[in-house]
XYZ file of C-alpha atoms in Angstrom:
766
model
C 25.305 10.541 -27.221
C 23.233 7.656 -27.656
C 23.133 6.795 -23.748
C 21.227 10.025 -23.562
C 19.050 9.627 -25.915
C 17.623 5.728 -25.317
C 17.191 7.681 -21.495
C 14.906 10.074 -22.998
C 12.745 7.099 -25.013
C 12.842 5.126 -21.397
C 11.134 8.255 -20.348
C 8.762 9.296 -22.926
C 7.430 5.393 -22.192
C 7.604 5.435 -18.982
C 5.592 9.345 -19.064
C 3.164 7.517 -21.887
C 2.348 4.466 -19.310
C 1.938 6.710 -16.895
C -1.047 8.481 -18.044
C -3.675 5.272 -17.652
C -2.288 4.834 -13.783
C -1.521 8.129 -11.556
C -3.424 10.567 -13.813
C -7.017 8.947 -14.629
C -8.608 10.299 -11.638
C -7.303 13.731 -11.622
C -8.514 14.138 -15.266
C -11.898 13.306 -14.076
C -12.674 15.768 -11.980
C -13.882 18.491 -14.864
C -17.103 15.859 -14.937
C -18.202 17.455 -11.621
C -16.025 20.898 -10.640
C -18.200 23.793 -11.028
C -21.717 21.648 -11.039
C -20.525 21.298 -7.236
C -18.709 24.935 -6.514
C -21.913 26.566 -7.596
C -24.232 24.595 -5.883
C -24.921 25.959 -2.722
C -25.442 30.181 -2.940
C -23.315 30.320 -5.185
C -26.250 29.670 -7.710
C -27.798 33.060 -6.473
C -24.779 35.070 -8.440
C -24.977 34.592 -11.946
C -22.788 36.846 -13.782
C -19.562 36.593 -15.513
C -17.023 38.278 -12.774
C -18.712 34.912 -10.389
C -17.927 32.490 -13.092
C -14.475 34.101 -13.733
C -13.413 34.271 -10.546
C -14.412 30.648 -10.213
C -12.311 29.846 -12.748
C -9.263 31.495 -11.438
C -9.997 29.892 -8.132
C -9.888 26.474 -9.654
C -7.013 27.284 -12.191
C -4.629 28.625 -9.335
C -5.974 25.489 -6.882
C -4.483 23.252 -10.025
C -1.914 25.059 -10.450
C 0.099 25.486 -6.758
C -0.837 21.846 -5.545
C -0.599 19.443 -8.255
C 2.109 21.742 -10.803
C 4.192 23.501 -7.490
C 3.627 21.012 -4.503
C 3.646 17.659 -5.504
C 4.888 17.564 -9.712
C 7.274 19.902 -9.212
C 8.285 19.158 -5.434
C 7.245 16.448 -3.516
C 7.533 14.037 -5.913
C 12.045 14.639 -4.331
C 10.267 13.829 -1.438
C 10.622 10.127 -1.904
C 11.612 6.607 -0.324
C 13.795 4.736 -3.091
C 11.672 6.210 -5.499
C 8.711 5.106 -3.878
C 5.746 7.176 -2.804
C 2.856 7.757 -0.785
C 2.234 8.281 3.269
C 4.013 5.147 3.883
C 7.192 6.364 1.742
C 7.208 9.527 3.291
C 6.482 8.182 7.422
C 9.380 5.473 6.574
C 11.888 7.820 5.370
C 11.823 10.273 8.414
C 12.272 6.860 10.943
C 14.887 5.591 9.344
C 16.274 8.648 9.701
C 15.637 9.763 13.742
C 14.567 7.710 16.517
C 10.741 8.507 15.736
C 10.048 4.274 14.709
C 7.374 2.828 17.247
C 7.806 -0.702 14.894
C 8.570 -3.764 16.836
C 11.772 -6.218 15.807
C 14.235 -3.305 14.727
C 18.103 -4.264 14.860
C 21.048 -2.537 14.196
C 21.925 -5.097 10.731
C 18.362 -3.592 9.226
C 20.044 -0.456 9.197
C 23.194 -1.699 7.007
C 21.232 -2.661 4.396
C 21.586 -1.084 0.866
C 18.748 0.900 0.413
C 18.088 2.355 4.154
C 19.957 5.612 4.192
C 19.035 7.609 1.174
C 21.445 8.868 -1.150
C 23.029 11.832 0.051
C 20.991 12.390 3.304
C 22.691 9.970 6.042
C 22.146 10.637 9.310
C 25.081 10.084 10.424
C 27.552 12.728 12.172
C 24.776 15.080 11.208
C 23.910 17.611 14.244
C 19.940 17.358 15.159
C 18.193 19.642 15.378
C 16.602 21.004 18.343
C 13.077 19.490 17.499
C 14.359 16.670 16.254
C 15.128 15.783 19.674
C 12.116 16.778 21.048
C 9.960 14.717 19.573
C 12.626 11.738 19.993
C 12.847 12.356 24.102
C 8.778 12.351 23.749
C 7.104 8.426 23.043
C 3.720 10.276 22.939
C 4.876 12.531 20.316
C 6.218 9.209 18.443
C 2.694 7.595 18.510
C 1.176 10.919 18.052
C 2.719 10.841 14.196
C 2.006 6.578 13.661
C -1.319 7.829 14.118
C -1.722 10.555 12.386
C 0.211 8.451 9.420
C -2.408 5.740 10.323
C -5.149 8.842 9.747
C -4.003 9.731 6.608
C -3.657 5.766 5.175
C -7.663 5.490 6.449
C -8.634 8.927 4.836
C -6.881 7.193 1.132
C -9.245 3.794 2.001
C -12.314 6.542 2.578
C -11.333 8.528 -0.949
C -10.946 4.792 -3.125
C -14.685 4.720 -1.259
C -15.467 7.155 -2.872
C -14.326 8.202 -6.198
C -15.540 5.169 -8.066
C -19.104 6.218 -6.580
C -18.720 10.116 -7.877
C -16.084 9.500 -11.170
C -18.639 6.633 -12.979
C -22.345 8.358 -11.493
C -21.074 11.866 -12.849
C -20.106 10.324 -16.279
C -23.242 8.240 -16.731
C -25.098 12.286 -15.495
C -24.860 12.730 -18.685
C -27.049 10.900 -20.370
C -29.688 13.483 -18.902
C -28.645 15.538 -21.258
C -29.815 14.109 -24.095
C -32.476 11.663 -22.615
C -34.849 14.501 -20.733
C -37.462 11.517 -19.030
C -34.654 9.485 -17.854
C -35.466 8.553 -14.162
C -32.377 9.408 -11.708
C -33.005 6.269 -10.863
C -32.387 5.198 -13.981
C -29.320 6.727 -13.995
C -27.843 5.489 -10.395
C -29.034 1.618 -11.600
C -26.600 2.582 -14.473
C -23.859 3.204 -12.402
C -24.436 0.704 -9.714
C -23.998 -2.161 -12.685
C -21.031 -0.192 -13.870
C -19.369 -0.201 -10.461
C -20.167 -4.209 -9.634
C -18.734 -4.996 -12.911
C -15.611 -2.993 -12.129
C -14.887 -4.293 -9.057
C -15.658 -8.612 -9.377
C -12.671 -7.857 -12.481
C -10.628 -7.213 -9.832
C -10.785 -10.857 -8.786
C -9.239 -11.755 -12.851
C -6.313 -8.895 -12.089
C -5.661 -6.437 -14.926
C -3.611 -7.455 -17.056
C -5.251 -8.069 -19.949
C -7.192 -4.690 -20.550
C -4.582 -2.354 -18.763
C -2.889 -1.830 -22.129
C -5.757 0.025 -23.142
C -5.954 2.282 -19.899
C -3.277 5.078 -20.906
C -4.857 5.837 -24.576
C -7.894 5.342 -22.903
C -6.809 8.557 -20.598
C -4.971 10.071 -22.981
C -8.058 9.895 -25.658
C -10.239 11.740 -23.219
C -7.543 14.730 -21.896
C -7.419 16.074 -25.844
C -11.222 15.541 -26.364
C -11.904 17.917 -22.918
C -8.363 20.276 -24.189
C -10.626 20.575 -27.897
C -14.165 21.005 -26.492
C -12.655 23.716 -24.083
C -10.978 25.206 -26.915
C -14.426 25.686 -28.728
C -16.299 26.861 -26.021
C -13.773 29.637 -25.954
C -13.978 30.626 -29.467
C -17.392 30.172 -29.220
C -19.155 31.634 -26.192
C -16.515 34.014 -24.578
C -13.232 34.014 -25.590
C -12.549 36.892 -22.617
C -12.246 34.212 -20.386
C -8.145 34.617 -20.564
C -8.546 37.286 -18.597
C -9.376 35.236 -15.283
C -6.014 33.750 -15.495
C -5.200 37.092 -12.953
C -5.629 36.088 -9.484
C -7.625 39.342 -9.593
C -10.281 37.844 -10.465
C -10.528 36.137 -6.629
C -10.175 39.148 -5.249
C -13.404 40.618 -7.052
C -15.068 36.840 -6.664
C -14.145 36.783 -2.416
C -15.299 40.616 -2.683
C -18.854 39.943 -4.407
C -19.615 36.853 -2.842
C -17.986 37.157 0.528
C -19.138 34.391 3.016
C -20.887 32.528 0.345
C -17.696 32.542 -2.171
C -15.840 31.018 0.582
C -18.173 28.226 1.331
C -17.724 27.484 -2.507
C -13.821 26.123 -1.885
C -15.869 23.136 -1.106
C -16.340 22.298 -4.508
C -13.051 24.713 -6.400
C -10.851 21.966 -3.953
C -12.668 18.740 -5.917
C -10.129 19.962 -8.924
C -6.959 18.709 -7.446
C -8.869 15.460 -6.213
C -6.253 12.484 -7.049
C -3.437 14.472 -6.979
C -2.376 12.072 -4.129
C -2.904 9.203 -6.400
C 0.062 11.431 -8.354
C 2.568 11.344 -5.447
C 2.054 7.803 -4.457
C 2.054 6.078 -7.488
C 5.304 7.597 -8.215
C 7.541 3.899 -7.360
C 5.910 2.950 -10.942
C 7.715 5.345 -12.505
C 10.042 7.516 -12.309
C 9.955 11.684 -11.424
C 10.940 12.935 -14.624
C 8.536 10.543 -16.580
C 5.458 12.166 -14.374
C 6.775 15.765 -14.739
C 6.583 15.583 -18.406
C 3.309 13.858 -18.848
C 2.310 16.287 -16.446
C 3.859 19.750 -17.496
C 2.866 18.810 -21.391
C -0.214 17.220 -21.029
C -2.107 16.854 -18.457
C -2.120 20.457 -16.628
C -2.715 22.344 -19.998
C -5.522 19.683 -20.925
C -7.074 20.240 -17.393
C -6.885 24.030 -17.747
C -8.073 24.623 -21.210
C -11.449 22.575 -20.518
C -11.774 24.576 -17.300
C -11.545 27.420 -19.152
C -13.803 26.463 -21.530
C -16.095 25.324 -19.217
C -16.245 28.591 -17.386
C -16.742 30.099 -20.621
C -19.523 28.228 -21.979
C -20.957 29.090 -18.253
C -20.730 32.596 -18.520
C -23.148 32.693 -21.382
C -24.877 29.882 -19.736
C -25.650 29.783 -15.936
C -28.896 27.679 -16.076
C -26.905 24.864 -17.218
C -24.551 24.592 -14.072
C -25.967 21.472 -12.912
C -25.144 19.555 -15.799
C -22.517 22.033 -17.311
C -19.800 19.258 -18.232
C -22.201 17.726 -20.357
C -24.050 20.518 -21.520
C -20.569 21.847 -23.064
C -20.020 19.742 -25.757
C -21.109 20.369 -29.192
C -23.517 18.119 -30.453
C -21.173 16.607 -32.639
C -19.293 15.022 -30.216
C -21.641 14.616 -27.632
C -21.876 10.774 -27.506
C -18.014 10.266 -28.421
C -17.069 12.490 -25.463
C -19.524 10.630 -22.862
C -18.156 7.269 -24.055
C -14.910 8.189 -23.387
C -16.052 10.173 -20.005
C -17.401 6.729 -18.740
C -14.285 5.057 -20.019
C -11.845 7.661 -18.217
C -14.054 6.832 -15.111
C -13.660 3.453 -14.874
C -10.043 3.606 -15.576
C -9.748 5.960 -12.609
C -11.799 4.677 -10.406
C -9.855 0.985 -11.208
C -6.314 3.287 -10.183
C -7.225 4.542 -7.116
C -8.660 0.482 -5.995
C -5.491 -1.007 -6.649
C -3.652 2.121 -4.619
C -5.558 1.032 -1.686
C -5.038 -2.512 -2.157
C -1.145 -1.336 -2.172
C -2.000 0.927 1.169
C -3.582 -2.132 3.002
C -0.620 -3.787 2.233
C 1.363 -1.399 3.691
C -0.112 -1.342 6.676
C -0.138 -5.044 7.338
C 2.960 -5.113 6.410
C 4.222 -2.819 9.195
C 1.979 -4.292 11.416
C -1.073 -1.968 11.699
C -4.031 -4.089 10.323
C -5.615 -7.542 10.391
C -4.338 -10.259 8.965
C -5.473 -10.757 5.019
C -4.989 -12.461 1.589
C -3.057 -11.246 -0.744
C -2.601 -12.348 -3.783
C -0.421 -11.597 -6.509
C 0.327 -14.139 -9.758
C 3.286 -13.983 -11.737
C 1.113 -13.587 -15.261
C -0.399 -9.756 -13.774
C 1.456 -6.460 -14.494
C 4.709 -5.844 -11.889
C 3.800 -5.364 -8.087
C 0.390 -5.795 -8.609
C -1.661 -7.152 -5.678
C -5.479 -8.122 -5.002
C -6.750 -8.727 -1.607
C -10.278 -9.848 -1.957
C -11.525 -8.841 1.936
C -10.278 -4.878 1.125
C -12.273 -5.236 -2.755
C -15.293 -7.097 -1.466
C -15.794 -4.264 1.511
C -14.647 -1.438 -0.923
C -17.714 -2.799 -3.861
C -20.232 -2.705 -0.523
C -19.482 0.641 0.814
C -19.030 2.272 -2.650
C -22.928 0.766 -3.569
C -23.665 1.971 -0.398
C -22.905 5.941 -0.730
C -24.190 5.747 -4.396
C -27.400 4.784 -3.538
C -27.578 6.937 -0.131
C -26.235 10.166 -1.943
C -27.309 9.233 -5.320
C -26.092 13.013 -6.544
C -23.076 13.889 -7.185
C -22.772 17.197 -5.767
C -23.674 15.658 -2.070
C -21.097 12.818 -2.838
C -19.097 16.018 -4.005
C -19.119 17.496 -0.261
C -17.703 14.262 1.237
C -15.186 13.495 -1.619
C -13.871 17.370 -1.082
C -13.166 16.435 2.947
C -11.129 13.015 2.735
C -8.810 14.949 -0.260
C -8.130 18.187 1.582
C -7.357 15.978 4.476
C -5.327 13.693 2.842
C -3.061 16.723 1.425
C -2.649 17.936 5.050
C -1.416 15.540 6.143
C 1.069 14.817 3.140
C 2.163 19.123 4.219
C 2.829 17.766 7.941
C 5.452 15.510 6.651
C 6.493 16.843 4.137
C 7.124 19.157 6.284
C 9.390 16.817 8.789
C 11.220 15.349 5.853
C 12.460 18.965 5.071
C 13.881 19.639 8.671
C 14.551 15.700 9.409
C 15.707 13.695 6.408
C 17.095 16.700 3.926
C 18.475 18.466 7.037
C 17.368 22.132 6.623
C 17.115 24.791 8.935
C 13.314 24.447 10.995
C 13.092 27.960 9.288
C 12.463 26.339 5.800
C 10.285 23.517 7.260
C 7.760 25.627 8.714
C 7.531 28.503 5.621
C 6.125 25.134 3.627
C 4.117 24.215 6.765
C 2.924 28.248 6.182
C 2.169 28.423 3.195
C 0.982 24.949 1.963
C -0.798 24.542 5.196
C -2.847 27.629 5.899
C -4.471 27.267 2.551
C -5.264 23.982 2.657
C -6.374 24.666 6.218
C -8.896 27.767 5.154
C -9.998 24.764 3.017
C -11.102 21.992 5.443
C -12.539 25.033 7.018
C -14.887 25.305 4.117
C -15.627 21.836 3.670
C -16.586 21.470 7.354
C -19.445 23.813 6.449
C -20.707 20.884 3.819
C -20.438 17.871 6.580
C -24.147 18.186 7.620
C -24.831 17.720 3.536
C -23.167 14.608 3.382
C -18.810 15.292 4.760
C -19.890 13.250 7.746
C -19.807 9.711 5.821
C -16.489 10.128 5.441
C -15.380 11.426 8.412
C -16.932 8.332 10.239
C -15.485 5.322 7.835
C -11.766 7.376 8.821
C -12.385 7.188 12.134
C -13.412 3.188 11.953
C -10.505 2.185 9.663
C -8.386 4.478 11.641
C -9.383 2.148 14.646
C -8.818 -1.585 12.886
C -5.273 -0.539 12.603
C -4.570 1.243 15.831
C -1.187 -0.137 16.965
C -1.036 -1.448 20.530
C -3.995 -3.455 20.890
C -2.597 -6.543 18.761
C -4.320 -6.698 15.470
C -1.709 -8.100 13.830
C 0.927 -10.705 15.762
C 4.698 -9.601 17.138
C 7.067 -12.075 15.713
C 9.918 -12.386 18.176
C 13.836 -11.653 16.490
C 15.286 -12.132 20.044
C 14.422 -15.046 22.443
C 13.037 -18.013 22.611
C 8.755 -17.351 22.821
C 6.585 -19.186 25.849
C 4.904 -21.563 23.479
C 7.900 -23.765 22.721
C 8.210 -24.884 26.329
C 4.230 -25.551 26.136
C 4.987 -27.987 23.029
C 7.903 -29.322 23.772
C 6.694 -30.250 27.629
C 3.432 -31.468 26.077
C 4.738 -33.493 23.610
C 6.934 -36.550 23.923
C 9.098 -36.153 20.810
C 10.505 -33.568 18.454
C 12.347 -32.586 15.725
C 16.311 -32.904 14.697
C 16.673 -29.748 13.333
C 14.452 -26.472 14.115
C 14.632 -23.218 13.049
C 12.227 -20.230 13.951
C 11.103 -18.237 11.202
C 10.865 -14.788 12.366
C 9.390 -12.884 9.502
C 9.553 -8.794 9.668
C 9.320 -5.691 7.446
C 12.053 -3.114 7.755
C 11.215 0.804 6.619
C 12.462 0.478 3.749
C 10.277 -0.249 0.042
C 11.592 -3.268 -0.820
C 15.001 -5.386 0.193
C 17.230 -7.414 -2.059
C 17.308 -11.228 -2.102
C 21.226 -11.136 -1.165
C 19.897 -9.317 1.675
C 16.777 -10.696 3.318
C 17.824 -13.620 5.418
C 19.371 -13.214 8.701
C 20.310 -17.182 10.207
C 21.590 -17.371 13.946
C 22.069 -20.206 16.008
C 20.256 -20.832 19.773
C 22.301 -23.098 22.000
C 25.201 -25.160 21.653
C 25.913 -26.971 18.534
C 24.235 -30.709 19.348
C 21.048 -29.012 19.452
C 20.547 -27.755 15.737
C 18.528 -25.011 16.918
C 18.550 -22.004 14.636
C 17.042 -18.556 13.991
C 16.221 -17.224 10.666
C 15.326 -13.685 9.913
C 13.019 -13.081 6.807
C 13.209 -9.151 6.352
C 10.849 -7.510 3.856
C 10.410 -4.310 2.507
C 6.666 -3.018 3.230
C 6.237 -3.342 -0.495
C 7.525 -6.296 -1.046
C 5.594 -9.027 -2.998
C 5.911 -12.912 -1.776
C 5.677 -14.147 -5.161
C 5.157 -18.234 -3.600
C 5.229 -19.222 -7.537
C 8.997 -17.868 -8.425
C 10.245 -18.700 -4.988
C 10.378 -21.679 -3.149
C 10.776 -20.331 0.790
C 11.474 -23.619 2.682
C 14.593 -24.242 0.033
C 15.760 -20.615 0.884
C 15.521 -21.196 4.091
C 17.552 -24.700 4.315
C 19.983 -22.856 2.309
C 20.677 -19.844 4.039
C 21.329 -22.734 7.479
C 23.538 -24.500 6.017
C 25.723 -21.527 4.436
C 25.599 -19.789 7.755
C 26.736 -23.026 8.926
C 29.572 -23.387 6.393
C 30.523 -19.330 7.485
C 30.741 -19.993 11.099
C 33.066 -22.295 10.957
C 34.943 -20.964 8.705
C 35.073 -18.522 11.063
C 33.248 -14.508 11.337
C 35.998 -13.120 8.975
C 34.386 -14.449 6.132
C 31.194 -13.072 6.841
C 30.738 -10.543 3.912
C 27.679 -9.040 5.114
C 26.388 -7.102 8.669
C 26.590 -9.097 11.837
C 24.465 -8.725 14.923
C 25.556 -10.274 17.601
C 25.047 -14.230 16.810
C 23.154 -12.941 13.006
C 24.764 -12.891 10.099
C 23.576 -11.396 6.540
C 24.940 -15.038 4.190
C 23.020 -14.465 1.521
C 25.777 -12.168 0.690
C 28.365 -14.341 0.475
C 29.607 -15.611 -2.941
C 30.145 -19.424 -2.610
C 26.663 -19.631 -1.944
C 24.923 -22.611 -3.182
C 28.116 -23.289 -4.430
C 28.366 -26.315 -1.625
C 25.646 -28.153 -2.920
C 23.420 -30.249 -6.052
C 20.325 -29.652 -6.172
C 17.586 -31.474 -8.079
C 13.993 -30.953 -9.106
C 11.571 -33.145 -9.342
C 7.688 -33.382 -10.298
C 5.654 -33.487 -7.929
C 3.531 -36.377 -9.657
C 6.083 -38.340 -11.112
C 8.322 -39.051 -7.796
C 5.315 -38.705 -5.131
C 5.944 -41.609 -4.083
C 9.343 -41.072 -3.529
C 9.086 -38.254 -0.992
C 6.157 -40.031 0.531
C 8.358 -42.720 1.290
C 11.212 -41.837 2.342
C 14.402 -44.447 2.781
C 14.755 -46.109 5.937
C 16.437 -44.930 8.561
C 15.462 -41.406 7.490
C 12.207 -40.916 9.409
C 10.762 -42.490 12.436
C 6.791 -42.519 10.577
C 5.114 -46.130 10.668
C 3.780 -47.089 7.361
C 0.222 -46.139 8.073
C 0.991 -42.665 8.611
C 3.597 -42.746 5.852
C 0.553 -43.862 2.996
C -2.067 -41.736 4.774
C 0.498 -38.508 3.443
C 0.239 -40.606 0.511
C -2.886 -40.967 -0.288
C -3.552 -37.367 0.556
C -0.947 -35.699 -1.195
C -2.300 -37.098 -4.345
C -6.024 -36.007 -3.609
C -4.431 -32.895 -3.613
C -3.528 -31.256 -6.521
C -1.930 -27.564 -5.347
C -0.083 -30.014 -3.090
C 1.281 -31.854 -6.173
C 1.842 -29.142 -8.054
C 4.975 -27.319 -5.141
C 8.208 -27.384 -6.279
C 9.973 -29.873 -4.795
C 14.375 -29.737 -4.714
C 16.294 -31.893 -3.120
C 19.474 -30.661 -2.148
C 23.066 -33.317 -1.603
C 26.133 -32.305 0.051
C 29.051 -31.797 -2.334
C 32.575 -33.691 -1.569
C 34.427 -31.220 0.575
C 37.056 -31.968 2.844
C 36.242 -30.038 5.983
C 38.457 -29.143 9.166
C 35.731 -29.676 11.623
C 33.948 -33.009 11.444
C 31.399 -31.496 12.644
C 30.329 -29.538 10.979
C 29.883 -32.053 7.505
C 27.587 -34.204 10.194
C 25.499 -30.808 11.002
C 25.228 -30.352 6.895
C 24.242 -33.871 6.367
C 21.679 -33.376 9.394
C 19.908 -30.854 7.993
C 20.410 -31.913 4.514
C 18.251 -35.538 5.528
C 15.922 -33.713 7.671
C 15.189 -31.622 4.533
C 14.270 -34.783 2.216
C 12.603 -36.070 5.059
C 9.905 -32.898 4.961
C 8.529 -30.571 6.685
C 6.539 -28.981 9.466
C 5.693 -25.820 10.273
C 4.730 -25.579 14.000
C 2.554 -22.025 14.613
C 1.359 -21.124 17.959
C -1.776 -19.239 19.347
C -2.801 -16.914 21.968
C -5.297 -15.778 23.776
C -4.555 -12.292 24.598
C -6.014 -10.813 27.591
C -5.683 -6.720 29.949
C -4.544 -7.099 32.536
C -6.769 -7.394 35.212
C -6.043 -4.039 37.067
C -5.817 -2.207 33.331
C -8.517 0.474 32.748
C -12.696 -0.628 31.981
C -11.898 1.049 27.952
C -8.507 -1.079 27.781
C -10.366 -4.408 29.133
C -12.908 -3.479 26.331
C -11.050 -3.275 23.825
C -8.394 -5.557 24.142
C -10.387 -8.447 25.478
C -13.824 -8.129 23.434
C -13.195 -6.103 20.334
C -9.404 -7.476 19.413
C -11.244 -10.620 20.454
C -13.515 -10.800 17.781
C -11.652 -8.896 15.084
C -8.779 -12.280 15.886
C -10.758 -14.977 15.576
C -12.765 -13.465 12.175
C -9.222 -12.546 11.069
C -7.511 -14.920 8.725
C -5.451 -17.315 10.424
C -1.229 -16.644 10.106
C -1.669 -20.180 8.271
C -3.382 -18.297 5.192
C -1.267 -15.219 4.706
C 1.639 -17.721 4.469
C -0.079 -20.032 2.266
C 1.223 -22.827 4.635
C 0.423 -26.144 3.154
C -1.719 -27.727 5.585
C 0.202 -31.403 5.060
C 2.714 -29.398 7.038
C 0.732 -27.683 9.551
C 0.661 -28.070 12.958
C -1.190 -25.468 15.209
C -0.835 -25.140 18.861
C -3.419 -22.664 21.162
C -1.204 -21.128 24.034
C -2.765 -20.567 27.710
C -3.566 -16.527 28.881
C -0.886 -14.342 28.225
C -1.157 -10.286 30.444
C 0.055 -9.120 27.048
C -1.322 -6.615 24.541
C -0.204 -8.281 21.070
C 0.005 -11.615 19.848
C 3.584 -13.611 19.776
C 3.631 -15.951 17.027
C 6.471 -19.411 16.883
C 6.789 -20.222 13.479
C 8.958 -23.314 13.250
C 10.983 -25.144 10.425
C 12.045 -28.456 10.999
C 11.631 -32.206 10.048
C 9.185 -34.165 10.617
C 11.490 -36.935 11.398
C 10.701 -37.641 15.786
C 13.419 -38.241 17.794
C 12.813 -38.742 22.025
C 11.648 -35.312 23.232
C 14.216 -32.475 24.699
C 13.019 -30.969 27.454
C 16.282 -29.503 28.485
C 16.121 -27.225 25.422
C 13.534 -25.958 26.929
C 13.387 -21.957 28.165
C 12.536 -21.232 31.786
């Protein structure tokens, strides 16, 4: 009983917190829905039936899509509790052979969260459609392109959401200040937008606690205004809940009514954010918040606004603000502005998450992803995306200067993203849930046909500003095209050619070498104990190891709390001992000569670790004991001076590992471990190779243009790999490699001892 009570409290707490994250965008739609709906020829139908018909369309659109489709059904189509377009794609790829991502291994399928509970693809007869798609690479490519297009559309939505929300909220000032110029409203909106994006740099942890109360007060306010308008203007508006008024609406308006659907669909803008924000909450909490608060408040507001318009049709251009009672005008207007800012913040944060997932899956240029421990859980910040969104958002605000034209563009982007989600969900029903193909087609037919009708109506608004989101989506889609190599491909097997170039030109090399491959697997998160795959390259005396570091597409690299170098060394040391004990002791999956070593119960118990303060012991680290390094005294002094002059270097965690006095059957094991510990104590160097990529001489003109010109430009103007990995400059060695006639960038990261020994030419690959 107590456990059930605690569970209910937890659900209610998450439901309260969800208001400021997942429902803020959806709750600001009443600001502009009716204004955009009656902006075209529909404004000539100034009668009660037209207004009631528009409300009936709004009600049933909100009910079918937001309530039934997303909250009722799609929250079940999650990936280990994560929602969004990439969650759908990853769960499809794990249950069908659709994945085109590189470096996928059998060991990845042994991760505990790889297969969803109850939906394993093992021992299940595949449908004919699934076999057809698996057997055609073009179909797999088309699926990935569809997903990337959906991601590009979502980024486009993040441009228009702040613009239309904030501009429509400040337009209410014209209701009281009749002489207020349109340009002044735009200027006010621009200042608010600039403030919104500037604050992203500092994180939202200081003000995030205000988001939920603001949205809740906003919803209650618009619900009260709706009830007031129903009672005061037209109590008979409840009759429009009947779908019969939809029939009357189209019977009277005909083609003009069909064109107005582009404004009606704005009532569900922000619904995609509800599904994408699932990872921060639970399906139960979102359903409780939407069903008992958000949905009834929105219905009352749309109903009350319709009641007001049925008696005051001339005020349609400012229908929301004009319908507010005089004594509530300024409080509600202020709440509208605050709610618009919160909605914009939620969409911008979701865009950072989408860009991070694209980057993790190898479909986005290298970007700097910032996360600080004091920020909200899983909150990230991407400077390039933030400033690009700000510039584009300001540009569309100045360019359109009107909510109606912004709504035309906004609606096209939103309904396109919703349609992509419908396509992917239909595949989940068949490929993941193993339901009949008929069930998947039934789902797609019901929602897909309605969405196609909305899309056809929105296409009529393309000449009136609707072309902008299509162009922007095409641009974002272009920079995410896979196969051109905008993001490096790390090798999980074999030795990259850069290694032979490096040791051929360098007369000395490192005592211990670890080939690092950082990869993303198609699951949201990888637990720490399953993150590392360790293997050996060549004979044991070579001291060459391979480490594959696996991250989920939503994992955050928290460098402040986690020392990457120490984890690598500890994992390699554990692998050496487990290998000596025999393969049967490996607690985890084995992929060839690779093994998961994090899951060992004895991990870290064979060593002692002592953490030192960089400021106090910099001299000891700068001048290793005699024999541990062959650096000259001059080089050691230069390094010591650089460390003392670099505050960020002094703040780095410094952990010294020592091997316990343990008896080993094979003395070579202890010798190898001692070599590893001494190498770590001497220092770590990161070797990164940069490849120059060119298309084949007989490639088509378009391939040569994309790879040799456009891709080359993007690669040179993106952040270097060392920035994304937070590699200290004192430990970085970069090497340029000659031309390779391939379509991706191979990148090698070597982590090894700075100690120099005679060159090892025989280790170079042929």
